[in-house]
Amino acid sequence: VEDKLAKVGLAAQMVPLLKPWIVSLLTAVGTCERERVKSGKLVLDMRLAARARKRGIPVVGLETIHSQLKAAASISLEEQLKSLRTGLAYSHRSNDLMETLISLYLQRRIGAAIPFQKYLASRAGLPDASFKGFETELILKRNRNMRTRALSLLGKGGAFIAVGALHLVGENGLVELFRRSGYDVTPLE
């Protein structure tokens, strides 16, 4: 862990101060993405927000940074450690993993992302159950909260909503939650 964190610029003394989920986040980012950010390029979320602001369009979050951090912190310590172990087992392939996830997204196979992650975890010796808290806290509960917040915006009309791809798929994904709320949802090309 100390070696991996040193590569992202954190001293070994920081390791005992960090929860496993934070270490997982820090070590999951590949060198390609780290270099992009370091060179001043904005991540997709920030690019979308900047483009909207430039056009005078108000930007409203469906959740707060605090609620996102709280969701991550609510995953059991045991599950955080299992996730960290999986991440460390594949940290040398983080650029390849990101490329695979982007490829799945571009092929409209977003639903394959979680099974892909579960497959990698099983190869690292971890059962599917290792992802239960992740799916519940970081996807399902947040989907319900984002849907509730989005409905008030959609009711006003003219809303553009952008979320991470994992929030779109499945019977409890935002697409289905919006449909159950009476909206027609169709993909755009």
Backbone as ProteinMPNN parsed JSONL, in Angstrom:
{"seq_chain_A": "VEDKLAKVGLAAQMVPLLKPWIVSLLTAVGTCERERVKSGKLVLDMRLAARARKRGIPVVGLETIHSQLKAAASISLEEQLKSLRTGLAYSHRSNDLMETLISLYLQRRIGAAIPFQKYLASRAGLPDASFKGFETELILKRNRNMRTRALSLLGKGGAFIAVGALHLVGENGLVELFRRSGYDVTPLE", "coords_chain_A": {"N_chain_A": [[0.834, -1.193, 0.0], [1.912, 1.231, 0.832], [3.885, 1.593, -1.149], [2.274, 1.897, -3.444], [0.82, 4.192, -2.782], [2.889, 6.002, -2.612], [3.459, 6.365, -5.265], [1.376, 7.984, -6.046], [1.985, 10.218, -4.754], [1.738, 10.402, -1.958], [2.937, 10.313, 1.343], [4.38, 7.618, 3.282], [3.677, 7.833, 5.957], [1.082, 8.654, 5.93], [-0.549, 6.478, 5.482], [-1.631, 4.993, 7.802], [-3.595, 6.77, 8.531], [-5.616, 6.746, 6.702], [-8.714, 5.469, 5.51], [-9.54, 2.226, 4.182], [-11.177, 2.453, 1.848], [-10.546, 4.939, 0.826], [-7.873, 4.636, 0.157], [-8.235, 2.715, -1.812], [-9.546, 4.236, -3.787], [-7.545, 6.122, -4.393], [-5.472, 4.507, -5.381], [-6.635, 3.305, -7.554], [-6.75, 4.945, -9.737], [-5.32, 5.242, -12.831], [-2.059, 5.746, -14.352], [-2.297, 7.131, -16.769], [-4.698, 8.629, -16.541], [-4.055, 10.116, -14.277], [-1.952, 11.663, -15.237], [-3.301, 13.136, -17.182], [-4.99, 14.755, -15.607], [-3.06, 16.056, -14.095], [-1.876, 17.596, -16.072], [-3.707, 19.528, -16.354], [-6.094, 18.978, -17.595], [-9.586, 18.631, -17.484], [-11.667, 16.324, -15.687], [-14.423, 14.341, -16.943], [-16.921, 15.033, -15.665], [-16.395, 17.602, -14.675], [-15.798, 18.916, -17.044], [-18.283, 18.888, -18.361], [-19.785, 20.452, -16.566], [-18.368, 22.883, -16.715], [-18.779, 23.574, -19.386], [-21.562, 23.951, -19.391], [-21.807, 26.11, -17.575], [-20.412, 28.056, -18.999], [-22.21, 28.574, -20.99], [-24.123, 29.797, -19.583], [-25.883, 28.208, -18.2], [-27.454, 26.979, -15.359], [-25.857, 24.892, -12.925], [-26.581, 22.111, -11.055], [-26.14, 19.933, -8.374], [-26.989, 16.49, -7.972], [-26.414, 15.258, -5.693], [-24.416, 15.716, -2.753], [-20.897, 16.309, -2.091], [-20.33, 15.533, 0.477], [-22.407, 13.642, 0.979], [-21.683, 11.665, -0.851], [-19.159, 10.869, 0.113], [-19.944, 9.97, 2.622], [-21.517, 7.771, 1.898], [-19.559, 6.051, 0.807], [-17.992, 5.667, 3.078], [-19.721, 4.232, 4.647], [-19.643, 1.598, 3.977], [-18.813, -1.626, 5.104], [-15.863, -2.183, 7.093], [-14.545, -4.589, 6.659], [-15.409, -5.251, 4.055], [-14.379, -3.064, 2.681], [-11.653, -3.583, 2.95], [-11.467, -5.97, 1.477], [-12.111, -5.031, -1.053], [-9.982, -3.292, -1.429], [-7.87, -5.133, -1.479], [-8.443, -6.485, -3.875], [-8.185, -4.351, -5.67], [-5.457, -3.744, -5.316], [-4.328, -6.088, -6.264], [-4.669, -5.811, -8.961], [-3.577, -3.379, -9.566], [-1.362, -2.783, -11.117], [-2.391, -2.936, -13.603], [-4.138, -0.873, -14.023], [-4.53, 1.102, -16.034], [-5.247, -0.526, -18.21], [-7.581, -1.666, -17.183], [-9.252, 0.576, -16.984], [-9.424, 1.255, -19.674], [-10.79, -0.99, -20.621], [-13.264, -0.689, -19.288], [-14.126, 1.728, -20.442], [-14.344, 0.895, -23.083], [-16.432, -1.012, -22.834], [-18.474, 0.757, -22.143], [-18.652, 2.366, -24.478], [-19.527, 0.46, -26.236], [-22.056, 0.192, -25.413], [-22.489, -1.572, -23.325], [-22.766, -1.286, -20.591], [-23.826, -2.565, -18.399], [-22.184, -4.729, -18.069], [-20.063, -4.005, -16.543], [-20.037, -4.297, -13.672], [-20.244, -7.187, -13.376], [-17.783, -7.732, -14.62], [-15.974, -6.558, -12.8], [-16.543, -8.184, -10.608], [-15.672, -10.613, -11.589], [-12.899, -10.135, -11.782], [-12.387, -9.818, -9.054], [-12.998, -12.399, -8.154], [-10.931, -13.785, -9.36], [-8.927, -12.802, -7.829], [-9.395, -14.134, -5.565], [-11.668, -13.485, -4.114], [-15.105, -13.622, -3.094], [-18.314, -13.059, -4.818], [-19.986, -11.824, -2.976], [-18.437, -9.959, -1.793], [-18.901, -7.529, -2.913], [-21.334, -6.601, -2.095], [-21.964, -4.497, -0.203], [-20.82, -2.34, -1.557], [-22.417, -2.258, -3.906], [-24.943, -1.8, -2.709], [-24.62, 0.57, -1.075], [-23.134, 2.463, -2.644], [-24.301, 2.438, -5.129], [-27.155, 1.498, -5.38], [-28.618, 2.797, -3.171], [-27.807, 5.447, -3.564], [-28.783, 5.81, -6.147], [-31.57, 5.865, -5.692], [-31.757, 8.18, -4.114], [-30.724, 10.104, -5.907], [-32.618, 9.923, -7.937], [-34.905, 10.899, -6.617], [-34.102, 13.566, -6.115], [-33.679, 14.397, -8.761], [-36.239, 14.245, -9.869], [-37.598, 16.523, -8.958], [-36.27, 18.468, -10.413], [-36.744, 17.647, -13.047], [-39.458, 18.016, -13.156], [-39.673, 20.732, -13.487], [-38.837, 21.044, -16.055], [-36.719, 21.089, -19.025], [-34.275, 20.007, -18.11], [-30.981, 18.693, -18.009], [-29.417, 15.782, -17.254], [-26.616, 14.317, -15.866], [-24.888, 11.455, -14.967], [-22.751, 8.993, -13.395], [-21.939, 6.08, -15.301], [-22.535, 3.553, -14.12], [-24.771, 4.078, -12.636], [-26.899, 4.0, -14.31], [-27.84, 1.501, -15.216], [-29.685, -1.651, -14.936], [-32.359, -3.086, -12.921], [-32.746, -1.421, -10.792], [-31.512, 0.817, -11.594], [-31.066, 4.244, -12.673], [-32.383, 4.695, -15.129], [-34.514, 2.795, -15.19], [-35.74, 3.525, -12.784], [-36.638, 6.117, -13.385], [-38.428, 5.493, -15.431], [-40.332, 4.005, -13.989], [-41.309, 6.083, -12.575], [-42.907, 7.314, -14.332], [-41.784, 8.483, -16.601], [-40.708, 8.631, -20.033], [-37.918, 7.043, -21.279], [-35.365, 7.184, -23.495], [-32.567, 6.062, -25.404], [-30.002, 8.176, -26.762], [-28.309, 8.652, -29.817]], "CA_chain_A": [[0.0, 0.0, 0.0], [2.807, 2.387, 0.891], [4.489, 1.764, -2.467], [1.25, 2.404, -4.371], [0.506, 5.572, -2.418], [4.05, 6.831, -2.955], [3.342, 6.673, -6.696], [0.411, 9.078, -6.217], [2.511, 11.386, -4.052], [1.436, 10.428, -0.526], [3.985, 9.742, 2.192], [4.035, 6.394, 4.012], [3.084, 8.202, 7.245], [-0.348, 8.891, 5.726], [-1.282, 5.218, 5.356], [-2.483, 4.655, 8.948], [-4.651, 7.77, 8.694], [-6.6, 6.61, 5.641], [-9.596, 4.303, 5.461], [-9.243, 1.428, 2.986], [-11.88, 2.912, 0.648], [-9.817, 6.085, 0.287], [-6.686, 4.06, -0.488], [-8.724, 2.085, -3.047], [-9.77, 5.306, -4.762], [-6.267, 6.721, -4.784], [-4.65, 3.569, -6.148], [-7.362, 2.834, -8.737], [-6.542, 5.867, -10.854], [-4.139, 4.863, -13.596], [-1.098, 6.808, -14.668], [-2.804, 7.944, -17.881], [-5.665, 9.6, -16.019], [-3.333, 11.004, -13.363], [-1.203, 12.601, -16.081], [-4.275, 14.046, -17.802], [-5.4, 15.73, -14.591], [-1.869, 16.834, -13.753], [-1.629, 18.545, -17.156], [-4.752, 20.549, -16.322], [-7.32, 18.558, -18.279], [-10.681, 18.357, -16.554], [-12.385, 15.055, -15.809], [-15.659, 14.521, -17.697], [-17.921, 15.761, -14.868], [-16.019, 19.015, -14.612], [-15.923, 19.467, -18.399], [-19.705, 19.137, -18.6], [-20.191, 21.591, -15.741], [-17.741, 24.088, -17.263], [-19.474, 23.886, -20.645], [-22.877, 24.503, -19.04], [-21.621, 27.446, -16.99], [-19.991, 28.952, -20.08], [-23.432, 28.903, -21.724], [-25.071, 30.424, -18.663], [-26.833, 27.208, -17.714], [-27.15, 26.644, -13.962], [-25.419, 23.516, -12.638], [-27.082, 21.688, -9.754], [-25.768, 18.556, -8.072], [-28.024, 15.586, -7.469], [-25.956, 14.871, -4.365], [-23.296, 16.524, -2.28], [-19.645, 15.588, -1.848], [-20.491, 14.921, 1.807], [-23.233, 12.431, 0.89], [-20.901, 10.657, -1.564], [-18.152, 10.364, 1.044], [-20.663, 9.227, 3.662], [-21.895, 6.481, 1.305], [-18.356, 5.217, 0.729], [-17.553, 5.342, 4.436], [-20.682, 3.349, 5.306], [-19.354, 0.203, 3.619], [-18.111, -2.259, 6.223], [-14.402, -2.194, 7.017], [-14.162, -5.868, 6.044], [-15.626, -5.156, 2.614], [-13.405, -2.092, 2.182], [-10.362, -4.279, 2.843], [-11.548, -6.904, 0.352], [-12.046, -4.214, -2.263], [-8.605, -2.81, -1.532], [-7.037, -6.265, -1.904], [-8.683, -6.682, -5.307], [-7.564, -3.232, -6.368], [-3.994, -3.891, -5.28], [-3.954, -7.22, -7.113], [-4.717, -5.385, -10.359], [-3.154, -1.982, -9.683], [-0.407, -2.658, -12.222], [-3.172, -2.961, -14.851], [-5.207, 0.121, -13.895], [-4.812, 1.72, -17.338], [-5.97, -1.523, -18.996], [-8.921, -1.796, -16.614], [-10.015, 1.757, -17.386], [-9.681, 1.122, -21.108], [-11.838, -2.006, -20.772], [-14.537, -0.088, -18.865], [-14.509, 2.698, -21.474], [-14.77, 0.101, -24.235], [-17.768, -1.531, -22.521], [-19.39, 1.892, -22.214], [-18.829, 2.754, -25.878], [-20.284, -0.62, -26.878], [-23.365, 0.172, -24.73], [-22.525, -2.767, -22.482], [-22.472, -0.753, -19.255], [-24.225, -3.577, -17.43], [-21.125, -5.725, -17.909], [-18.988, -3.463, -15.705], [-20.02, -4.932, -12.34], [-19.79, -8.573, -13.518], [-16.352, -7.701, -14.921], [-15.295, -6.306, -11.526], [-16.709, -9.389, -9.789], [-14.79, -11.627, -12.165], [-11.537, -9.818, -11.338], [-12.321, -10.115, -7.618], [-12.94, -13.86, -7.98], [-9.57, -14.182, -9.743], [-8.059, -12.411, -6.704], [-9.781, -14.976, -4.44], [-12.768, -12.906, -3.341], [-16.429, -14.007, -3.589], [-19.228, -11.999, -5.262], [-20.551, -11.136, -1.815], [-17.523, -8.874, -1.422], [-19.37, -6.296, -3.524], [-22.698, -6.309, -1.665], [-22.025, -3.152, 0.373], [-20.532, -1.406, -2.646], [-23.621, -2.125, -4.73], [-26.029, -1.21, -1.927], [-24.352, 1.932, -0.603], [-22.621, 3.389, -3.657], [-25.115, 2.464, -6.342], [-28.606, 1.425, -5.185], [-29.142, 3.874, -2.31], [-27.559, 6.731, -4.223], [-29.729, 5.907, -7.264], [-32.878, 6.307, -5.173], [-31.625, 9.573, -3.704], [-30.569, 10.932, -7.103], [-33.923, 9.95, -8.611], [-35.766, 11.822, -5.883], [-33.625, 14.926, -6.378], [-33.87, 14.685, -10.183], [-37.657, 14.416, -10.187], [-37.98, 17.927, -8.768], [-35.685, 19.221, -11.528], [-37.452, 17.256, -14.261], [-40.781, 18.62, -13.086], [-39.558, 22.117, -13.965], [-38.565, 20.979, -17.49], [-35.461, 21.572, -19.562], [-33.122, 19.537, -17.337], [-30.018, 17.736, -18.553], [-28.881, 15.083, -16.094], [-25.453, 13.483, -16.153], [-24.46, 10.635, -13.826], [-21.834, 7.924, -13.749], [-22.578, 5.024, -16.082], [-23.064, 2.466, -13.288], [-26.066, 4.487, -12.079], [-27.929, 3.929, -15.347], [-28.267, 0.154, -15.613], [-30.308, -2.594, -14.01], [-33.747, -2.823, -12.512], [-32.727, -0.317, -9.834], [-30.747, 1.912, -12.173], [-31.862, 5.459, -12.868], [-33.267, 4.577, -16.292], [-35.737, 2.103, -14.752], [-36.406, 4.328, -11.74], [-37.373, 7.194, -14.07], [-39.571, 4.881, -16.13], [-41.34, 3.699, -12.968], [-41.854, 7.364, -12.124], [-43.783, 7.813, -15.382], [-41.069, 9.14, -17.694], [-40.203, 7.848, -21.156], [-36.463, 7.176, -21.352], [-34.85, 6.586, -24.728], [-31.136, 6.402, -25.615], [-29.659, 9.051, -27.892], [-27.101, 8.257, -30.55]], "C_chain_A": [[0.872, 1.247, 0.0], [3.457, 2.651, -0.461], [3.503, 2.375, -3.456], [0.923, 3.855, -4.07], [1.669, 6.511, -2.719], [3.986, 7.242, -4.42], [2.333, 7.791, -6.963], [0.798, 10.295, -5.386], [2.164, 11.488, -2.583], [2.523, 9.704, 0.264], [3.466, 8.527, 2.957], [3.361, 6.698, 5.346], [1.566, 8.418, 7.132], [-1.171, 7.608, 5.775], [-2.142, 4.907, 6.58], [-3.659, 5.62, 9.148], [-5.804, 7.592, 7.714], [-7.431, 5.34, 5.781], [-9.288, 3.526, 4.178], [-9.946, 1.93, 1.722], [-11.181, 4.115, 0.017], [-8.567, 5.59, -0.443], [-7.095, 3.407, -1.809], [-8.925, 3.123, -4.142], [-8.453, 5.852, -5.296], [-5.436, 5.795, -5.664], [-5.335, 3.077, -7.418], [-7.119, 3.713, -9.958], [-5.229, 5.512, -11.546], [-3.25, 6.05, -13.914], [-1.588, 7.697, -15.799], [-3.746, 9.025, -17.372], [-4.988, 10.594, -15.084], [-2.57, 12.072, -14.146], [-2.135, 13.596, -16.768], [-4.668, 15.145, -16.824], [-4.23, 16.645, -14.244], [-1.573, 17.896, -14.81], [-2.727, 19.606, -17.254], [-6.034, 20.178, -17.043], [-8.37, 18.178, -17.242], [-11.242, 16.959, -16.779], [-13.751, 15.355, -16.423], [-16.704, 15.343, -16.935], [-17.651, 17.267, -14.902], [-16.099, 19.674, -15.987], [-17.367, 19.79, -18.718], [-20.182, 20.364, -17.826], [-19.62, 22.898, -16.296], [-18.439, 24.523, -18.549], [-20.848, 24.511, -20.362], [-22.733, 25.921, -18.498], [-21.242, 28.471, -18.056], [-21.198, 29.416, -20.891], [-24.492, 29.544, -20.831], [-26.133, 29.49, -18.125], [-26.482, 26.873, -16.274], [-26.801, 25.165, -13.798], [-25.834, 23.199, -11.209], [-26.68, 20.239, -9.533], [-26.955, 17.744, -7.589], [-27.665, 15.067, -6.083], [-24.767, 15.752, -4.004], [-22.046, 15.659, -2.16], [-19.76, 14.862, -0.509], [-21.3, 13.627, 1.721], [-22.497, 11.315, 0.145], [-19.861, 10.023, -0.641], [-18.789, 9.518, 2.145], [-21.077, 7.843, 3.147], [-20.696, 5.546, 1.25], [-17.907, 4.766, 2.11], [-18.491, 4.366, 5.131], [-20.497, 1.875, 4.938], [-18.513, -0.393, 4.746], [-16.603, -2.267, 5.996], [-13.906, -3.472, 6.344], [-14.305, -5.801, 4.518], [-14.675, -4.143, 1.976], [-12.049, -2.76, 1.972], [-10.352, -5.265, 1.685], [-11.439, -6.156, -0.967], [-10.626, -3.704, -2.498], [-7.683, -3.933, -2.014], [-7.199, -6.536, -3.402], [-8.0, -5.589, -6.106], [-6.059, -3.345, -6.425], [-3.528, -5.022, -6.18], [-3.887, -6.818, -8.581], [-4.204, -3.959, -10.567], [-2.153, -1.765, -10.814], [-1.103, -2.643, -13.589], [-4.266, -1.892, -14.86], [-5.534, 0.817, -15.216], [-5.604, 0.766, -18.23], [-7.406, -1.674, -18.498], [-9.794, -0.623, -17.033], [-10.364, 1.675, -18.866], [-10.785, 0.103, -21.374], [-13.193, -1.43, -20.402], [-15.027, 0.936, -19.89], [-15.02, 1.969, -22.707], [-16.171, -0.475, -24.016], [-18.809, -0.426, -22.636], [-19.686, 2.256, -23.672], [-19.605, 1.707, -26.675], [-21.701, -0.736, -26.315], [-23.563, -1.106, -23.922], [-22.182, -2.381, -21.039], [-22.774, -1.796, -18.183], [-23.178, -4.649, -17.196], [-20.04, -5.264, -16.942], [-18.914, -4.148, -14.338], [-19.651, -6.414, -12.456], [-18.294, -8.67, -13.835], [-15.555, -7.499, -13.638], [-15.387, -7.534, -10.611], [-15.811, -10.515, -10.283], [-13.348, -11.394, -11.703], [-11.363, -10.135, -9.852], [-12.219, -11.621, -7.391], [-11.555, -14.386, -8.346], [-8.566, -13.82, -8.65], [-8.434, -13.181, -5.437], [-10.916, -14.446, -3.594], [-14.117, -13.295, -3.94], [-17.253, -12.795, -4.031], [-19.768, -11.173, -4.101], [-19.675, -9.975, -1.358], [-17.992, -7.526, -1.944], [-20.748, -5.857, -3.022], [-22.836, -4.888, -1.107], [-21.768, -2.085, -0.666], [-21.783, -1.171, -3.475], [-24.752, -1.434, -3.977], [-25.782, 0.255, -1.621], [-23.981, 2.908, -1.716], [-23.449, 3.436, -4.926], [-26.606, 2.541, -5.999], [-29.173, 2.577, -4.342], [-28.954, 5.241, -2.954], [-28.487, 6.905, -5.423], [-31.082, 6.424, -6.785], [-32.833, 7.781, -4.773], [-31.506, 10.502, -4.91], [-31.88, 11.031, -7.875], [-34.846, 10.95, -7.938], [-35.379, 13.271, -6.169], [-33.885, 15.319, -7.828], [-35.324, 14.944, -10.527], [-38.104, 15.864, -10.002], [-37.43, 18.804, -9.891], [-36.415, 18.921, -12.833], [-38.842, 17.876, -14.31], [-40.793, 20.06, -13.586], [-39.302, 22.17, -15.47], [-37.185, 21.49, -17.846], [-34.215, 21.109, -18.827], [-32.269, 18.576, -18.161], [-29.358, 17.096, -17.347], [-27.737, 14.182, -16.533], [-25.041, 12.763, -14.874], [-23.444, 9.62, -14.326], [-22.586, 6.757, -14.367], [-23.178, 3.905, -15.229], [-24.422, 2.804, -12.674], [-27.204, 4.335, -13.079], [-28.572, 2.558, -15.479], [-28.955, -0.627, -14.498], [-31.698, -2.179, -13.598], [-33.839, -1.718, -11.473], [-31.831, 0.83, -10.29], [-31.656, 3.099, -12.442], [-32.792, 5.377, -14.071], [-34.588, 3.935, -15.878], [-36.481, 2.898, -13.674], [-37.183, 5.49, -12.355], [-38.588, 6.639, -14.804], [-40.687, 4.563, -15.142], [-41.991, 4.958, -12.414], [-42.688, 8.033, -13.216], [-43.103, 8.51, -16.546], [-40.736, 8.144, -18.791], [-38.701, 8.105, -21.223], [-36.004, 6.447, -22.601], [-33.395, 6.993, -24.912], [-30.99, 7.314, -26.834], [-28.383, 8.533, -28.54], [-26.221, 9.467, -30.738]], "O_chain_A": [[0.612, 2.2, -0.734], [3.569, 3.803, -0.879], [3.862, 3.271, -4.22], [0.765, 4.662, -4.986], [1.459, 7.681, -3.042], [4.41, 8.34, -4.779], [2.419, 8.472, -7.985], [0.056, 11.274, -5.312], [2.283, 12.569, -2.005], [2.963, 8.617, -0.112], [2.273, 8.419, 3.243], [2.552, 5.9, 5.819], [0.855, 8.367, 8.136], [-2.363, 7.649, 6.079], [-3.315, 4.578, 6.405], [-4.608, 5.301, 9.863], [-6.854, 8.215, 7.872], [-6.914, 4.277, 6.127], [-8.826, 4.109, 3.197], [-9.377, 1.847, 0.634], [-11.223, 4.286, -1.202], [-8.245, 6.069, -1.53], [-6.388, 3.528, -2.809], [-8.524, 2.914, -5.287], [-8.279, 6.021, -6.503], [-4.769, 6.254, -6.592], [-4.679, 2.487, -8.276], [-7.272, 3.257, -11.091], [-4.168, 5.487, -10.923], [-3.645, 7.206, -13.761], [-1.324, 8.899, -15.794], [-3.61, 10.196, -17.727], [-5.311, 11.781, -15.098], [-2.549, 13.241, -13.76], [-1.791, 14.768, -16.917], [-4.675, 16.325, -17.174], [-4.394, 17.859, -14.115], [-1.075, 18.974, -14.484], [-2.684, 20.474, -18.126], [-6.968, 20.979, -17.097], [-8.081, 17.498, -16.258], [-11.29, 16.469, -17.908], [-14.189, 16.505, -16.422], [-17.306, 16.252, -17.504], [-18.548, 18.079, -15.126], [-16.431, 20.855, -16.09], [-17.658, 20.844, -19.283], [-20.895, 21.21, -18.365], [-20.32, 23.909, -16.341], [-18.661, 25.714, -18.766], [-21.244, 25.477, -21.013], [-23.456, 26.827, -18.915], [-21.697, 29.614, -18.018], [-21.203, 30.529, -21.418], [-25.615, 29.8, -21.267], [-27.173, 29.94, -17.645], [-25.338, 26.521, -15.984], [-27.383, 24.301, -14.455], [-25.488, 23.92, -10.273], [-26.864, 19.405, -10.419], [-27.823, 18.254, -6.881], [-28.508, 14.505, -5.384], [-24.196, 16.437, -4.853], [-22.129, 14.431, -2.132], [-19.336, 13.713, -0.38], [-20.923, 12.622, 2.324], [-22.668, 10.141, 0.473], [-19.7, 8.803, -0.614], [-18.248, 8.488, 2.547], [-20.996, 6.858, 3.88], [-20.807, 4.374, 1.61], [-17.49, 3.622, 2.293], [-18.098, 3.732, 6.11], [-21.133, 1.004, 5.532], [-17.613, 0.261, 5.273], [-16.129, -2.346, 4.863], [-12.962, -3.44, 5.555], [-13.42, -6.245, 3.786], [-14.217, -4.346, 0.852], [-11.383, -2.54, 0.96], [-9.347, -5.39, 0.985], [-10.753, -6.601, -1.887], [-10.138, -3.69, -3.628], [-6.817, -3.708, -2.859], [-6.221, -6.786, -4.106], [-7.32, -5.861, -7.096], [-5.449, -3.075, -7.459], [-2.462, -4.937, -6.79], [-3.138, -7.412, -9.358], [-4.385, -3.394, -11.645], [-2.103, -0.685, -11.402], [-0.471, -2.367, -14.609], [-5.222, -1.997, -15.628], [-6.701, 1.093, -15.49], [-6.526, 1.189, -18.927], [-8.336, -1.795, -19.296], [-10.954, -0.812, -17.398], [-11.486, 1.996, -19.259], [-11.623, 0.308, -22.253], [-14.172, -1.649, -21.114], [-16.224, 1.0, -20.172], [-16.014, 2.377, -23.307], [-17.006, -0.428, -24.92], [-19.899, -0.647, -23.164], [-20.846, 2.431, -24.047], [-20.26, 2.029, -27.667], [-22.453, -1.638, -26.683], [-24.666, -1.647, -23.85], [-21.411, -3.063, -20.364], [-22.063, -1.895, -17.183], [-23.269, -5.402, -16.226], [-19.182, -6.059, -16.56], [-17.83, -4.537, -13.901], [-18.803, -6.873, -11.69], [-17.619, -9.588, -13.37], [-14.565, -8.195, -13.41], [-14.424, -7.878, -9.926], [-15.259, -11.276, -9.488], [-12.662, -12.328, -11.287], [-10.326, -10.653, -9.439], [-11.451, -12.074, -6.542], [-11.059, -15.322, -7.72], [-7.502, -14.43, -8.541], [-7.878, -12.932, -4.367], [-11.114, -14.905, -2.469], [-14.268, -13.3, -5.162], [-16.944, -11.657, -3.677], [-19.981, -9.967, -4.231], [-20.132, -9.105, -0.616], [-17.533, -6.487, -1.47], [-21.274, -4.842, -3.481], [-23.741, -4.155, -1.507], [-22.418, -1.04, -0.663], [-22.169, -0.028, -3.72], [-25.442, -0.58, -4.535], [-26.643, 1.096, -1.88], [-24.454, 4.044, -1.734], [-23.319, 4.37, -5.718], [-27.253, 3.545, -6.297], [-30.11, 3.252, -4.768], [-29.842, 6.091, -2.893], [-28.936, 8.017, -5.698], [-31.667, 7.315, -7.4], [-33.761, 8.537, -5.06], [-32.119, 11.57, -4.933], [-32.217, 12.091, -8.403], [-35.493, 11.756, -8.607], [-36.244, 14.105, -6.435], [-34.271, 16.457, -8.098], [-35.618, 15.775, -11.387], [-38.895, 16.376, -10.793], [-38.068, 19.785, -10.276], [-36.676, 19.823, -13.629], [-39.34, 18.218, -15.383], [-41.822, 20.547, -14.056], [-39.517, 23.205, -16.1], [-36.558, 22.223, -17.081], [-33.18, 21.769, -18.916], [-32.789, 17.752, -18.913], [-28.798, 17.796, -16.503], [-27.88, 13.385, -17.46], [-24.868, 13.388, -13.828], [-23.297, 9.413, -15.531], [-23.728, 6.478, -14.002], [-24.226, 3.362, -15.58], [-25.143, 1.906, -12.238], [-28.366, 4.527, -12.719], [-29.75, 2.467, -15.826], [-28.83, -0.321, -13.313], [-32.152, -1.072, -13.887], [-34.908, -1.134, -11.291], [-31.443, 1.692, -9.502], [-32.88, 2.966, -12.437], [-33.887, 5.938, -14.036], [-35.659, 4.464, -16.176], [-37.712, 2.934, -13.663], [-38.276, 5.814, -11.889], [-39.656, 7.251, -14.795], [-41.857, 4.822, -15.423], [-43.086, 4.908, -11.853], [-43.126, 9.173, -13.059], [-43.784, 9.078, -17.4], [-40.509, 6.963, -18.525], [-38.264, 9.256, -21.223], [-36.224, 5.245, -22.75], [-33.022, 8.128, -24.614], [-31.753, 7.227, -27.796], [-27.488, 8.033, -27.858], [-25.148, 9.364, -31.333]]}, "name": "protein", "num_of_chains": 1, "seq": "VEDKLAKVGLAAQMVPLLKPWIVSLLTAVGTCERERVKSGKLVLDMRLAARARKRGIPVVGLETIHSQLKAAASISLEEQLKSLRTGLAYSHRSNDLMETLISLYLQRRIGAAIPFQKYLASRAGLPDASFKGFETELILKRNRNMRTRALSLLGKGGAFIAVGALHLVGENGLVELFRRSGYDVTPLE"}
